[in-house]
Short mmCIF file of N, CA and C in Angstrom, two decimals:
data_model
loop_
_atom_site.label_atom_id
_atom_site.label_comp_id
_atom_site.label_asym_id
_atom_site.label_seq_id
_atom_site.Cartn_x
_atom_site.Cartn_y
_atom_site.Cartn_z
N MET A 489 0.90 -1.09 0.01
CA MET A 489 -0.02 -0.02 0.00
C MET A 489 0.84 1.31 0.05
N ILE A 490 0.54 2.15 -0.85
CA ILE A 490 1.30 3.50 -0.97
C ILE A 490 0.91 4.44 0.33
N GLU A 491 1.98 5.11 0.78
CA GLU A 491 1.81 5.88 1.89
C GLU A 491 1.13 7.10 1.44
N TYR A 492 0.20 7.69 2.29
CA TYR A 492 -0.53 8.87 1.96
C TYR A 492 0.43 10.00 2.50
N LYS A 493 0.64 10.89 1.52
CA LYS A 493 1.59 12.06 1.81
C LYS A 493 0.92 13.38 1.66
N GLY A 494 -0.32 13.44 1.43
CA GLY A 494 -1.07 14.55 1.38
C GLY A 494 -1.02 15.35 -0.03
N CYS A 495 -1.65 16.47 -0.03
CA CYS A 495 -1.89 17.27 -1.30
C CYS A 495 -0.60 17.43 -2.08
N GLN A 496 0.44 17.73 -1.52
CA GLN A 496 1.70 18.06 -2.33
C GLN A 496 2.18 16.80 -3.23
N TYR A 497 1.80 15.61 -2.72
CA TYR A 497 2.18 14.44 -3.54
C TYR A 497 0.94 13.73 -4.25
N CYS A 498 -0.09 14.56 -4.47
CA CYS A 498 -1.27 14.09 -5.21
C CYS A 498 -1.08 14.58 -6.65
N LEU A 499 -1.40 13.71 -7.55
CA LEU A 499 -1.33 14.04 -9.04
C LEU A 499 -2.21 15.26 -9.40
N TYR A 500 -3.38 15.41 -8.62
CA TYR A 500 -4.33 16.43 -9.04
C TYR A 500 -4.10 17.79 -8.42
N PHE A 501 -3.13 17.83 -7.47
CA PHE A 501 -2.74 19.15 -6.80
C PHE A 501 -2.05 20.02 -7.77
N ARG A 502 -2.53 21.29 -7.88
CA ARG A 502 -2.04 22.20 -8.85
C ARG A 502 -0.98 23.21 -8.21
N ALA A 503 -0.15 23.75 -9.09
CA ALA A 503 0.84 24.63 -8.59
C ALA A 503 0.31 25.83 -7.82
N ASP A 504 -0.92 26.26 -8.22
CA ASP A 504 -1.45 27.43 -7.55
C ASP A 504 -2.20 27.09 -6.27
N GLY A 505 -2.06 25.85 -5.84
CA GLY A 505 -2.66 25.35 -4.46
C GLY A 505 -4.11 24.95 -4.60
N THR A 506 -4.55 24.86 -5.76
CA THR A 506 -6.01 24.38 -5.97
C THR A 506 -6.06 22.94 -6.42
N CYS A 507 -7.22 22.32 -6.53
CA CYS A 507 -7.46 20.91 -6.87
C CYS A 507 -8.82 20.81 -7.47
N PRO A 508 -8.89 20.20 -8.59
CA PRO A 508 -10.22 19.96 -9.32
C PRO A 508 -11.17 19.19 -8.45
N ALA A 509 -10.78 18.50 -7.40
CA ALA A 509 -11.70 17.82 -6.52
C ALA A 509 -12.67 18.74 -5.76
N PHE A 510 -12.12 19.96 -5.56
CA PHE A 510 -12.93 20.97 -4.84
C PHE A 510 -13.15 22.20 -5.64
N ALA A 511 -13.11 22.16 -6.95
CA ALA A 511 -13.33 23.40 -7.86
C ALA A 511 -14.87 23.72 -7.75
N PRO A 512 -15.23 24.98 -7.80
CA PRO A 512 -14.28 26.23 -7.88
C PRO A 512 -13.91 26.58 -6.48
N GLY A 513 -14.13 25.90 -5.43
CA GLY A 513 -13.79 26.44 -4.11
C GLY A 513 -12.31 26.08 -3.70
N LEU A 514 -12.11 26.23 -2.46
CA LEU A 514 -10.80 25.98 -1.77
C LEU A 514 -10.77 24.51 -1.16
N ILE A 515 -9.63 24.01 -1.21
CA ILE A 515 -9.44 22.65 -0.52
C ILE A 515 -9.66 22.87 1.02
N PRO A 516 -10.55 21.98 1.53
CA PRO A 516 -10.77 22.12 2.92
C PRO A 516 -9.55 22.00 3.77
N ILE A 517 -9.44 22.76 4.83
CA ILE A 517 -8.25 22.75 5.73
C ILE A 517 -7.97 21.36 6.25
N GLU A 518 -9.08 20.58 6.50
CA GLU A 518 -8.79 19.23 7.06
C GLU A 518 -8.07 18.37 6.07
N ILE A 519 -8.07 18.63 4.81
CA ILE A 519 -7.45 17.91 3.72
C ILE A 519 -6.03 18.39 3.63
N VAL A 520 -5.84 19.71 3.51
CA VAL A 520 -4.62 20.31 3.32
C VAL A 520 -3.68 19.95 4.40
N SER A 521 -4.19 19.94 5.72
CA SER A 521 -3.38 19.73 6.80
C SER A 521 -3.21 18.26 7.15
N CYS A 522 -3.75 17.36 6.34
CA CYS A 522 -3.68 15.97 6.55
C CYS A 522 -4.45 15.39 7.74
N GLN A 523 -5.31 16.26 8.22
CA GLN A 523 -6.11 15.71 9.31
C GLN A 523 -7.15 14.60 8.90
N ILE A 524 -7.47 14.76 7.61
CA ILE A 524 -8.33 13.77 6.93
C ILE A 524 -7.69 13.30 5.65
N LYS A 525 -7.50 12.05 5.49
CA LYS A 525 -6.99 11.46 4.25
C LYS A 525 -8.00 11.47 3.19
N HIS A 526 -7.72 12.15 1.99
CA HIS A 526 -8.61 12.30 0.92
C HIS A 526 -8.61 11.05 0.01
N ILE A 527 -8.93 9.85 0.49
CA ILE A 527 -8.85 8.71 -0.18
C ILE A 527 -10.22 8.24 -0.63
N LYS A 528 -11.32 8.98 -0.33
CA LYS A 528 -12.68 8.68 -0.76
C LYS A 528 -13.35 10.07 -0.90
N PRO A 529 -14.35 10.19 -1.86
CA PRO A 529 -14.99 11.45 -1.96
C PRO A 529 -15.62 11.98 -0.64
N LEU A 530 -15.63 13.21 -0.43
CA LEU A 530 -16.26 13.73 0.72
C LEU A 530 -17.79 14.08 0.40
N PRO A 531 -18.59 14.24 1.41
CA PRO A 531 -19.96 14.47 1.18
C PRO A 531 -20.28 15.74 0.35
N ASN A 532 -19.40 16.79 0.49
CA ASN A 532 -19.61 18.06 -0.11
C ASN A 532 -19.03 18.24 -1.49
N GLN A 533 -18.33 17.14 -1.95
CA GLN A 533 -17.70 17.19 -3.27
C GLN A 533 -18.72 17.08 -4.34
N ARG A 534 -18.44 17.75 -5.46
CA ARG A 534 -19.26 17.64 -6.72
C ARG A 534 -18.77 16.65 -7.69
N ASN A 535 -17.89 15.91 -7.34
CA ASN A 535 -17.17 14.92 -8.23
C ASN A 535 -16.60 13.70 -7.30
N THR A 536 -15.99 12.86 -8.01
CA THR A 536 -15.40 11.76 -7.24
C THR A 536 -13.81 11.64 -7.25
N ILE A 537 -13.20 12.78 -7.55
CA ILE A 537 -11.72 12.93 -7.55
C ILE A 537 -11.19 12.69 -6.18
N VAL A 538 -10.27 11.86 -5.97
CA VAL A 538 -9.56 11.64 -4.70
C VAL A 538 -8.07 11.53 -4.98
N TYR A 539 -7.31 11.43 -3.84
CA TYR A 539 -5.79 11.41 -3.86
C TYR A 539 -5.32 10.30 -4.81
N VAL A 540 -4.37 10.66 -5.72
CA VAL A 540 -3.71 9.70 -6.52
C VAL A 540 -2.27 10.07 -6.35
N HIS A 541 -1.52 9.07 -5.72
CA HIS A 541 -0.10 9.31 -5.25
C HIS A 541 0.74 9.50 -6.52
N THR A 542 1.70 10.42 -6.42
CA THR A 542 2.78 10.61 -7.35
C THR A 542 4.08 10.64 -6.64
N GLU A 543 5.20 10.19 -7.22
CA GLU A 543 6.37 10.11 -6.53
C GLU A 543 7.11 11.46 -6.26
N LYS A 544 6.79 12.39 -7.11
CA LYS A 544 7.40 13.78 -6.99
C LYS A 544 6.44 14.76 -6.43
N SER A 545 6.83 15.56 -5.53
CA SER A 545 5.99 16.61 -4.99
C SER A 545 5.62 17.75 -5.99
N ILE A 546 4.62 18.41 -5.64
CA ILE A 546 4.22 19.57 -6.60
C ILE A 546 5.30 20.58 -6.74
N ILE A 547 6.22 20.77 -5.77
CA ILE A 547 7.35 21.68 -5.87
C ILE A 547 8.30 21.15 -6.98
N TYR A 548 8.65 19.98 -6.92
CA TYR A 548 9.51 19.35 -7.93
C TYR A 548 8.83 19.47 -9.29
N ARG A 549 7.58 19.03 -9.38
CA ARG A 549 6.91 19.06 -10.65
C ARG A 549 6.69 20.43 -11.20
N TYR A 550 6.51 21.44 -10.38
CA TYR A 550 6.48 22.90 -10.88
C TYR A 550 7.81 23.25 -11.41
N LYS A 551 8.82 22.95 -10.62
CA LYS A 551 10.20 23.40 -11.00
C LYS A 551 10.75 22.78 -12.36
N THR A 552 10.24 21.56 -12.60
CA THR A 552 10.62 20.88 -13.78
C THR A 552 9.52 20.99 -14.87
N GLY A 553 8.50 21.73 -14.67
CA GLY A 553 7.47 21.99 -15.65
C GLY A 553 6.57 20.77 -15.94
N ASN A 554 6.63 19.70 -15.13
CA ASN A 554 5.84 18.58 -15.19
C ASN A 554 4.69 18.55 -14.21
N TYR A 555 3.73 19.46 -14.46
CA TYR A 555 2.52 19.49 -13.50
C TYR A 555 1.28 19.84 -14.34
N GLN A 556 0.17 19.62 -13.71
CA GLN A 556 -1.15 19.94 -14.35
C GLN A 556 -1.41 21.41 -13.89
N SER A 557 -2.07 22.17 -14.92
CA SER A 557 -2.39 23.54 -14.59
C SER A 557 -3.83 23.72 -14.86
#
């Protein structure tokens, strides 16, 4: 099983700090702070997007140009 590392290691987390799972709003603080693992959709989500692990953090992906925008 892959270790949950939070938003920075999620494929969907964007360089501007947003996520399509919570568009057009903000990512809930409980998710960003890792108080809740976003491994299943939350009741207030408008879609079913959840954490998808990636080996490189968003900082690395942004610096190398390999990120979703």
